[in-house]
Tab-separated table of C-alpha atoms in Angstrom:
chain	number	residue	atom	x	y	z
J	1	MET	CA	0.017	-0.143	-0.076
J	2	THR	CA	1.456	3.403	-0.847
J	3	GLN	CA	2.028	6.119	1.672
J	4	GLN	CA	-0.894	8.083	0.347
J	5	ALA	CA	-3.265	5.097	0.419
J	6	ARG	CA	-2.151	4.510	4.036
J	7	LEU	CA	-2.934	7.941	4.983
J	8	PHE	CA	-6.217	8.202	3.127
J	9	LEU	CA	-7.548	4.961	5.103
J	10	MET	CA	-6.427	6.819	8.323
J	11	MET	CA	-8.654	9.648	7.121
J	12	VAL	CA	-11.602	7.541	6.503
J	13	LEU	CA	-11.598	5.862	9.794
J	14	GLN	CA	-10.940	9.335	11.523
J	15	LEU	CA	-13.930	11.016	10.118
J	16	ALA	CA	-16.037	8.035	10.264
J	17	VAL	CA	-15.986	8.212	14.029
J	18	TRP	CA	-17.443	11.615	14.043
J	19	GLY	CA	-19.796	11.297	11.003
J	20	ALA	CA	-21.538	8.228	12.682
J	21	TRP	CA	-23.112	10.340	15.453
J	22	ALA	CA	-22.714	13.787	14.463
J	23	PRO	CA	-26.029	14.466	12.363
J	24	LYS	CA	-28.227	12.666	15.008
J	25	LEU	CA	-26.737	14.055	18.208
J	26	PHE	CA	-29.121	16.914	18.834
J	27	PRO	CA	-32.258	15.048	17.883
J	28	TYR	CA	-31.183	12.222	20.004
J	29	MET	CA	-30.550	14.322	23.051
J	30	GLY	CA	-34.108	15.680	22.492
J	31	MET	CA	-35.347	12.023	22.393
J	32	LEU	CA	-33.962	11.445	26.010
J	33	GLY	CA	-35.825	14.573	27.024
J	34	PHE	CA	-32.651	16.818	27.683
J	35	ALA	CA	-33.418	20.376	28.294
J	36	PRO	CA	-32.069	23.043	25.699
J	37	TRP	CA	-29.352	24.209	28.292
J	38	GLN	CA	-28.488	20.652	28.755
J	39	GLN	CA	-28.019	20.012	25.014
J	40	SER	CA	-25.913	23.391	24.700
J	41	LEU	CA	-23.804	22.013	27.548
J	42	VAL	CA	-23.170	18.754	25.703
J	43	GLY	CA	-22.392	20.831	22.546
J	44	SER	CA	-19.785	22.778	24.312
J	45	SER	CA	-17.744	19.649	25.237
J	46	TRP	CA	-15.737	20.075	21.988
J	47	GLY	CA	-14.850	23.652	22.834
J	48	VAL	CA	-13.584	22.552	26.216
J	49	ALA	CA	-11.484	19.668	24.727
J	50	ALA	CA	-10.129	21.906	21.946
J	51	LEU	CA	-8.849	24.432	24.365
J	52	ALA	CA	-7.220	21.750	26.603
J	53	GLY	CA	-5.686	20.174	23.595
J	54	ILE	CA	-3.801	23.225	22.762
J	55	PHE	CA	-2.025	23.011	26.275
J	56	PHE	CA	-1.847	19.462	26.679
J	57	SER	CA	-2.741	16.842	24.165
J	58	ASN	CA	-1.192	18.772	20.891
J	59	GLN	CA	1.658	20.017	23.221
J	60	PHE	CA	2.567	16.161	23.854
J	61	ALA	CA	2.215	15.411	20.147
J	62	ASP	CA	4.707	18.286	19.124
J	63	ARG	CA	7.181	17.664	22.120
J	64	ASN	CA	6.710	14.270	23.661
J	65	PHE	CA	5.135	11.379	22.063
J	66	ALA	CA	5.021	9.759	18.618
J	67	ALA	CA	1.841	10.951	16.849
J	68	GLU	CA	0.741	7.411	15.711
J	69	ARG	CA	1.006	6.166	19.354
J	70	PHE	CA	-0.947	9.143	20.559
J	71	MET	CA	-3.468	8.184	18.078
J	72	ALA	CA	-3.853	4.613	19.163
J	73	ALA	CA	-4.125	5.333	22.775
J	74	SER	CA	-6.763	8.196	22.216
J	75	HIS	CA	-8.963	6.132	20.068
J	76	VAL	CA	-9.045	3.117	22.415
J	77	LEU	CA	-10.347	5.476	25.116
J	78	GLY	CA	-12.648	7.311	22.765
J	79	GLY	CA	-14.426	4.149	21.793
J	80	ALA	CA	-14.738	3.204	25.366
J	81	ALA	CA	-16.356	6.523	26.041
J	82	LEU	CA	-18.784	6.266	22.938
J	83	LEU	CA	-19.953	3.004	24.349
J	84	GLY	CA	-20.754	4.848	27.650
J	85	CYS	CA	-22.807	7.412	25.426
J	86	ALA	CA	-24.591	4.570	23.921
J	87	PHE	CA	-25.875	3.004	27.194
J	88	THR	CA	-26.670	5.969	29.430
J	89	THR	CA	-29.781	7.892	29.283
J	90	GLY	CA	-29.500	10.201	32.257
J	91	PHE	CA	-28.147	13.771	31.478
J	92	TRP	CA	-25.001	13.789	33.688
J	93	PRO	CA	-23.717	10.235	33.014
J	94	PHE	CA	-24.223	10.862	29.294
J	95	PHE	CA	-22.615	14.319	29.605
J	96	ALA	CA	-19.584	12.831	31.473
J	97	CYS	CA	-19.132	9.988	28.759
J	98	TYR	CA	-19.403	12.666	25.932
J	99	LEU	CA	-17.089	15.080	27.535
J	100	ALA	CA	-14.510	12.180	28.122
J	101	PHE	CA	-14.730	11.249	24.382
J	102	SER	CA	-14.359	14.886	23.245
J	103	PHE	CA	-11.223	15.221	25.452
J	104	VAL	CA	-9.473	12.291	23.729
J	105	TYR	CA	-11.113	12.457	20.039
J	106	VAL	CA	-10.793	16.277	19.338
J	107	PRO	CA	-6.910	16.470	19.531
J	108	THR	CA	-6.718	13.488	17.140
J	109	LEU	CA	-8.119	15.669	14.387
J	110	SER	CA	-5.027	18.038	14.656
J	111	VAL	CA	-2.686	15.092	15.022
J	112	SER	CA	-3.977	13.088	12.265
J	113	ASN	CA	-3.562	16.103	9.830
J	114	SER	CA	0.056	16.411	11.232
J	115	ILE	CA	0.827	12.925	10.256
J	116	ALA	CA	-0.484	13.394	6.852
J	117	PHE	CA	1.552	16.673	6.426
J	118	ALA	CA	4.724	15.264	7.845
J	119	ASN	CA	4.750	12.181	5.462
J	120	LEU	CA	3.637	13.673	2.192
J	121	ALA	CA	6.166	14.998	-0.234
J	122	ASP	CA	4.285	17.930	-1.376
J	123	PRO	CA	1.236	18.647	1.232
J	124	ALA	CA	-0.136	21.414	-0.809
J	125	LYS	CA	-0.745	19.216	-3.864
J	126	GLU	CA	-1.354	15.975	-1.955
J	127	PHE	CA	-3.389	16.750	1.197
J	128	GLY	CA	-6.702	17.422	-0.610
J	129	ALA	CA	-6.743	13.891	-1.914
J	130	VAL	CA	-5.723	12.335	1.346
J	131	ARG	CA	-8.201	14.299	3.426
J	132	MET	CA	-10.716	13.225	0.804
J	133	GLY	CA	-10.614	9.874	2.774
J	134	GLY	CA	-12.471	11.651	5.697
J	135	THR	CA	-15.132	12.689	3.359
J	136	VAL	CA	-15.598	9.123	2.181
J	137	GLY	CA	-15.626	7.713	5.629
J	138	TRP	CA	-18.207	10.239	6.881
J	139	MET	CA	-20.315	9.457	3.926
J	140	LEU	CA	-19.932	5.726	3.927
J	141	VAL	CA	-20.710	5.430	7.860
J	142	SER	CA	-24.126	7.137	7.347
J	143	TRP	CA	-25.524	4.374	4.970
J	144	PRO	CA	-25.865	1.519	7.310
J	145	PHE	CA	-28.330	3.673	9.379
J	146	VAL	CA	-31.010	3.260	6.541
J	147	PHE	CA	-31.251	-0.264	7.784
J	148	LEU	CA	-30.502	0.415	11.520
J	149	LEU	CA	-33.158	3.105	12.017
J	150	GLY	CA	-36.754	3.535	11.022
J	151	ALA	CA	-38.445	6.400	9.728
J	152	HIS	CA	-39.674	7.193	13.456
J	153	SER	CA	-36.882	5.483	15.683
J	154	GLY	CA	-36.873	6.077	19.221
J	155	PRO	CA	-33.724	6.273	21.510
J	156	GLU	CA	-33.219	2.490	21.640
J	157	GLN	CA	-32.405	2.483	17.861
J	158	VAL	CA	-30.824	5.801	17.456
J	159	ARG	CA	-28.049	4.842	20.136
J	160	TRP	CA	-26.599	2.788	17.342
J	161	ILE	CA	-24.834	5.993	16.382
J	162	PHE	CA	-22.476	5.723	19.142
J	163	ILE	CA	-22.099	1.899	18.872
J	164	VAL	CA	-21.005	2.041	15.203
J	165	ALA	CA	-18.720	5.158	16.161
J	166	ALA	CA	-17.239	2.976	18.995
J	167	LEU	CA	-16.439	0.107	16.686
J	168	VAL	CA	-14.860	2.430	13.999
J	169	SER	CA	-12.806	4.065	16.901
J	170	PHE	CA	-11.353	0.719	17.977
J	171	ALA	CA	-10.547	-0.083	14.499
J	172	LEU	CA	-8.527	3.171	14.047
J	173	ALA	CA	-6.820	2.345	17.414
J	174	ALA	CA	-5.348	-0.795	15.874
J	175	TYR	CA	-4.633	0.848	12.425
J	176	SER	CA	-2.909	3.734	13.944
J	177	LEU	CA	0.028	1.232	15.214
J	178	THR	CA	0.701	0.566	11.532
J	179	LEU	CA	0.873	4.228	10.509
J	180	PRO	CA	4.291	6.031	9.451
J	181	HIS	CA	6.334	6.625	12.482
J	182	THR	CA	5.951	10.264	13.104
J	183	PRO	CA	8.291	11.308	16.295
J	184	PRO	CA	7.913	14.603	18.090
J	185	LYS	CA	10.072	17.478	16.606
J	186	THR	CA	12.184	18.441	19.800
J	187	ASP	CA	15.298	19.147	17.814
J	188	ALA	CA	14.535	22.423	16.347
J	189	ALA	CA	17.246	25.176	17.047
J	190	GLY	CA	15.997	27.609	19.820
J	191	ALA	CA	12.590	25.838	20.009
J	192	ASP	CA	10.425	27.042	22.840
J	193	PRO	CA	9.725	24.009	25.168
J	194	LEU	CA	6.031	25.052	25.176
J	195	ALA	CA	4.789	24.671	21.599
J	196	TRP	CA	1.555	26.323	22.361
J	197	ARG	CA	3.232	29.430	23.469
J	198	GLU	CA	5.332	29.623	20.235
J	199	THR	CA	2.084	29.277	18.243
J	200	LEU	CA	0.188	31.768	19.994
J	201	LYS	CA	2.908	34.466	19.475
J	202	LEU	CA	2.050	34.181	15.587
J	203	LEU	CA	-1.360	35.511	16.338
J	204	ARG	CA	0.576	38.952	16.326
J	205	VAL	CA	1.066	38.539	12.625
J	206	PRO	CA	-1.688	40.610	10.880
J	207	PHE	CA	-2.588	38.177	8.291
J	208	VAL	CA	-2.792	35.225	10.913
J	209	ALA	CA	-5.064	37.230	13.057
J	210	VAL	CA	-7.600	38.156	10.292
J	211	LEU	CA	-7.640	34.440	9.239
J	212	PHE	CA	-8.271	33.468	12.889
J	213	LEU	CA	-11.095	35.937	13.217
J	214	VAL	CA	-12.573	34.898	9.924
J	215	THR	CA	-12.299	31.034	10.724
J	216	PHE	CA	-14.189	31.789	13.943
J	217	ILE	CA	-17.097	33.250	12.218
J	218	ASP	CA	-17.270	30.565	9.496
J	219	SER	CA	-16.786	27.891	12.332
J	220	VAL	CA	-19.813	29.070	13.875
J	221	ILE	CA	-21.750	28.890	10.723
J	222	HIS	CA	-20.370	25.404	9.753
J	223	ASN	CA	-21.226	24.003	13.182
J	224	GLY	CA	-24.624	25.660	13.291
J	225	TYR	CA	-25.427	23.605	10.144
J	226	PHE	CA	-25.243	20.290	12.047
J	227	VAL	CA	-27.342	21.964	14.872
J	228	MET	CA	-30.189	22.796	12.490
J	229	ALA	CA	-30.065	20.634	9.550
J	230	ASP	CA	-31.274	17.375	10.617
J	231	ALA	CA	-34.473	18.856	12.353
J	232	PHE	CA	-35.065	21.135	9.329
J	233	LEU	CA	-34.938	18.162	6.725
J	234	THR	CA	-37.309	16.245	9.046
J	235	ASP	CA	-39.626	18.755	10.382
J	236	ARG	CA	-39.860	21.348	7.671
J	237	VAL	CA	-38.983	19.704	4.469
J	238	GLY	CA	-40.588	16.379	5.474
J	239	ILE	CA	-37.777	13.930	4.800
J	240	ALA	CA	-37.818	10.659	6.878
J	241	GLY	CA	-35.827	10.330	9.820
J	242	ASN	CA	-33.915	7.242	8.563
J	243	LEU	CA	-33.067	8.999	5.200
J	244	SER	CA	-31.998	12.364	6.467
J	245	MET	CA	-28.465	11.106	7.330
J	246	VAL	CA	-28.243	9.911	3.708
J	247	VAL	CA	-29.405	13.390	2.398
J	248	LEU	CA	-26.829	15.114	4.636
J	249	SER	CA	-24.159	12.754	3.367
J	250	LEU	CA	-24.784	14.096	-0.204
J	251	GLY	CA	-22.587	16.826	0.499
J	252	GLN	CA	-19.758	14.572	1.104
J	253	LEU	CA	-20.203	13.188	-2.623
J	254	ALA	CA	-19.222	16.952	-3.720
J	255	GLU	CA	-16.667	16.900	-1.072
J	256	ILE	CA	-14.873	14.170	-2.828
J	257	VAL	CA	-14.595	16.107	-5.838
J	258	THR	CA	-13.621	19.386	-4.308
J	259	MET	CA	-10.898	17.644	-2.411
J	260	PHE	CA	-9.595	15.987	-5.269
J	261	VAL	CA	-9.202	19.330	-7.296
J	262	LEU	CA	-8.038	21.317	-4.326
J	263	GLY	CA	-4.531	21.424	-4.886
J	264	GLY	CA	-4.994	22.609	-8.643
J	265	VAL	CA	-7.669	25.290	-7.326
J	266	LEU	CA	-5.236	26.666	-4.861
J	267	VAL	CA	-2.350	26.941	-7.479
J	268	ARG	CA	-4.704	28.865	-10.068
J	269	LEU	CA	-6.815	30.850	-7.594
J	270	GLY	CA	-4.645	31.304	-4.607
J	271	TRP	CA	-5.297	31.298	-0.941
J	272	LYS	CA	-7.804	34.164	-0.574
J	273	THR	CA	-10.057	33.488	-3.549
J	274	THR	CA	-10.217	29.792	-2.592
J	275	MET	CA	-11.372	30.686	0.860
J	276	ILE	CA	-13.811	33.265	-0.156
J	277	ILE	CA	-15.402	30.689	-2.443
J	278	GLY	CA	-15.732	28.374	0.298
J	279	ILE	CA	-17.440	30.768	2.535
J	280	LEU	CA	-19.733	31.961	-0.200
J	281	GLY	CA	-20.925	28.263	-0.328
J	282	HIS	CA	-22.405	28.596	3.190
J	283	ALA	CA	-24.199	31.852	2.128
J	284	ALA	CA	-25.751	30.281	-0.841
J	285	ARG	CA	-26.737	27.075	0.987
J	286	PHE	CA	-28.443	28.818	3.861
J	287	SER	CA	-29.922	31.339	1.354
J	288	VAL	CA	-31.711	28.380	-0.396
J	289	PHE	CA	-32.689	26.835	3.014
J	290	ALA	CA	-34.476	30.148	3.783
J	291	PHE	CA	-36.351	30.578	0.535
J	292	ALA	CA	-36.926	27.138	-1.245
J	293	ALA	CA	-37.761	24.979	1.689
J	294	ASP	CA	-41.013	23.738	-0.130
J	295	SER	CA	-38.891	22.159	-3.024
J	296	VAL	CA	-37.503	18.976	-1.958
J	297	PRO	CA	-35.462	18.409	-5.015
J	298	THR	CA	-33.772	21.810	-4.592
J	299	ILE	CA	-32.988	21.454	-0.726
J	300	VAL	CA	-31.501	17.881	-1.486
J	301	ALA	CA	-29.446	19.160	-4.335
J	302	VAL	CA	-28.071	21.967	-2.245
J	303	GLN	CA	-26.489	19.696	0.055
J	304	LEU	CA	-23.814	19.217	-2.623
J	305	LEU	CA	-22.471	22.871	-1.688
J	306	HIS	CA	-21.169	21.270	1.449
J	307	GLY	CA	-18.276	20.067	-0.427
J	308	VAL	CA	-17.278	23.488	-1.397
J	309	CYS	CA	-17.844	24.863	1.963
J	310	TYR	CA	-15.508	22.448	3.526
J	311	ALA	CA	-12.785	21.738	0.952
J	312	PHE	CA	-12.306	25.409	-0.165
J	313	PHE	CA	-12.234	26.916	3.203
J	314	PHE	CA	-11.466	24.550	6.087
J	315	ALA	CA	-9.204	22.160	4.382
J	316	THR	CA	-7.406	25.270	2.736
J	317	VAL	CA	-7.057	26.735	6.207
J	318	TYR	CA	-5.281	23.419	7.304
J	319	ILE	CA	-2.990	23.375	4.369
J	320	PHE	CA	-2.243	27.253	5.039
J	321	VAL	CA	-1.304	26.536	8.569
J	322	ASP	CA	1.114	23.750	7.542
J	323	ALA	CA	2.604	26.155	5.183
J	324	ALA	CA	2.957	29.448	7.495
J	325	PHE	CA	3.804	27.832	10.825
J	326	PRO	CA	7.191	26.362	11.980
J	327	LYS	CA	7.510	22.661	11.627
J	328	ASP	CA	8.114	22.179	15.428
J	329	VAL	CA	4.877	23.518	16.421
J	330	ARG	CA	2.427	22.363	13.580
J	331	SER	CA	0.158	19.953	15.724
J	332	SER	CA	-0.222	22.878	18.191
J	333	ALA	CA	-0.757	25.122	15.216
J	334	GLN	CA	-3.438	22.947	13.832
J	335	GLY	CA	-4.823	22.539	17.376
J	336	LEU	CA	-5.043	26.326	17.479
J	337	PHE	CA	-7.367	26.609	14.486
J	338	ASN	CA	-9.252	23.529	15.492
J	339	LEU	CA	-9.899	25.406	18.784
J	340	LEU	CA	-12.083	27.576	16.571
J	341	ILE	CA	-13.322	24.939	14.071
J	342	LEU	CA	-14.225	22.466	16.470
J	343	GLY	CA	-14.192	24.205	19.916
J	344	VAL	CA	-15.328	27.736	20.125
J	345	GLY	CA	-17.261	27.739	17.066
J	346	ASN	CA	-18.878	24.501	18.097
J	347	VAL	CA	-19.694	26.111	21.641
J	348	VAL	CA	-21.085	29.359	20.085
J	349	ALA	CA	-23.276	27.436	17.574
J	350	SER	CA	-24.630	25.103	20.432
J	351	PHE	CA	-25.882	27.952	22.321
J	352	LEU	CA	-26.618	30.734	19.673
J	353	PHE	CA	-28.802	28.220	17.270
J	354	PRO	CA	-30.934	26.514	19.793
J	355	SER	CA	-31.651	29.999	21.241
J	356	LEU	CA	-32.675	31.353	18.089
J	357	ILE	CA	-34.709	28.275	17.348
J	358	GLY	CA	-36.415	28.688	20.699
J	359	ARG	CA	-37.207	32.400	19.925
J	360	LEU	CA	-38.510	31.797	16.386
J	361	LYS	CA	-40.684	28.848	17.371
J	362	ASP	CA	-44.590	29.497	17.305
J	363	PRO	CA	-45.804	28.550	20.813
J	364	ALA	CA	-49.286	27.404	19.521
J	365	THR	CA	-47.810	25.145	16.662
J	366	GLY	CA	-44.394	24.480	17.560
J	367	ALA	CA	-43.447	25.341	13.909
J	368	VAL	CA	-39.980	27.158	13.593
J	369	ASP	CA	-39.663	30.411	11.386
J	370	TYR	CA	-36.616	28.721	9.416
J	371	GLN	CA	-36.489	31.515	6.824
J	372	SER	CA	-35.643	34.060	9.555
J	373	LEU	CA	-33.373	31.578	11.246
J	374	PHE	CA	-31.208	30.834	8.106
J	375	LEU	CA	-30.963	34.434	7.285
J	376	VAL	CA	-28.721	34.502	10.289
J	377	PRO	CA	-25.916	32.429	9.038
J	378	THR	CA	-26.221	33.941	5.588
J	379	GLY	CA	-25.498	37.302	6.867
J	380	MET	CA	-22.447	36.056	8.838
J	381	ALA	CA	-21.061	34.373	5.897
J	382	LEU	CA	-21.022	37.649	4.034
J	383	VAL	CA	-19.604	39.567	6.917
J	384	ALA	CA	-16.721	36.805	6.811
J	385	VAL	CA	-16.164	37.235	2.913
J	386	LEU	CA	-15.794	40.916	3.391
J	387	LEU	CA	-13.285	40.721	6.075
J	388	LEU	CA	-11.129	38.130	4.179
J	389	ALA	CA	-11.388	40.219	0.841
J	390	LEU	CA	-10.388	43.475	2.535
J	391	PHE	CA	-7.852	42.434	5.201
J	392	PHE	CA	-6.326	39.061	4.356
J	393	ARG	CA	-2.936	39.676	2.731
J	394	PRO	CA	-0.912	36.171	2.918
J	395	PRO	CA	2.730	36.251	2.396
J	396	THR	CA	2.255	34.099	-0.768
J	397	ARG	CA	-0.635	34.311	-3.142
J	398	ALA	CA	-0.616	30.424	-3.482
J	399	PRO	CA	1.308	27.593	-2.031
J	400	GLU	CA	5.012	28.190	-2.712
J	401	SER	CA	5.777	24.518	-3.409
J	402	ALA	CA	2.858	24.027	-5.638
J	403	VAL	CA	3.831	27.075	-7.540
J	404	ALA	CA	7.332	25.975	-7.938
J	405	ALA	CA	6.353	22.738	-9.292
């Protein structure tokens, strides 16, 4: 198996762990009778984990432990925590298991990126194709639920989202031990022993600070999609509950294509234009949600924009971080941006959008004013585009290695 194929399979399993439960998490908590504040607290777990990861987990990966061994240990513990989520129905036990899972899983998203970047000859060209494995994993893990869930499944059936995720997590733990050895980088001349401190200093650089702010805004929008999309499809659009995960997975089909062409797009369009297109994808998708909810074919088709949203912005950010930050702190640098993408953005979305849904819900009928709801992330996306267009001035227009080639 080639190096790229090995890393591709790593990404398949890495994102399958997440994709198995993410679309149904909030609906499942509703089935268990969790109050909105309890659901928001669970949603904030990734924020806590991402923050802790910068100071502990990513620090260890940069300075103390081989990345592949870090992955193996984390996914064993994560699989056990996911089984706990599957078989607990009380809020506090569920929250404890989900928080434990978050602490060990979230840092592996940064570390898996670092393993890929460290073992690719030309990351700017090759990372998109490797990261496409995550898209495939997310999509494939959705299909079994057509058979595991019914159109109106209760919590006894829906808990399979965590059982499937746990099985994949254990498989990834074993596979991680076969990955290329990626030792910590402790030999950099004058390297700060605290990798996170060296990383935070780079926020003083204007173009990094602007990208950090824009990533925060887009992360809130991106995570808000997962908070709102499943309920919108089932309650407003009328798609059956066992098919909604399949519909949502259609975005991953487009993501496969966009990941495959990402390297070439970056060379031709550069960092800024590629990222702007990614954010505009969010604005277009939520605009369609707001104004075309009565057209099932249109709503299904617009899921394909998810690939543009993710690949052209978030995957580009990961590649940019690898190019712009020193080699000895790249796990921590990936962790810093994951603090926004998976952490702070997730926390804000978990509180903001359920609160908006509550305010926009008709007390008499329970119907949500989805048009007003989806105009909020549409407006946020347009603000992010303006900030990026006006103030983001990276040191190179496009990836230097790709341009040189």
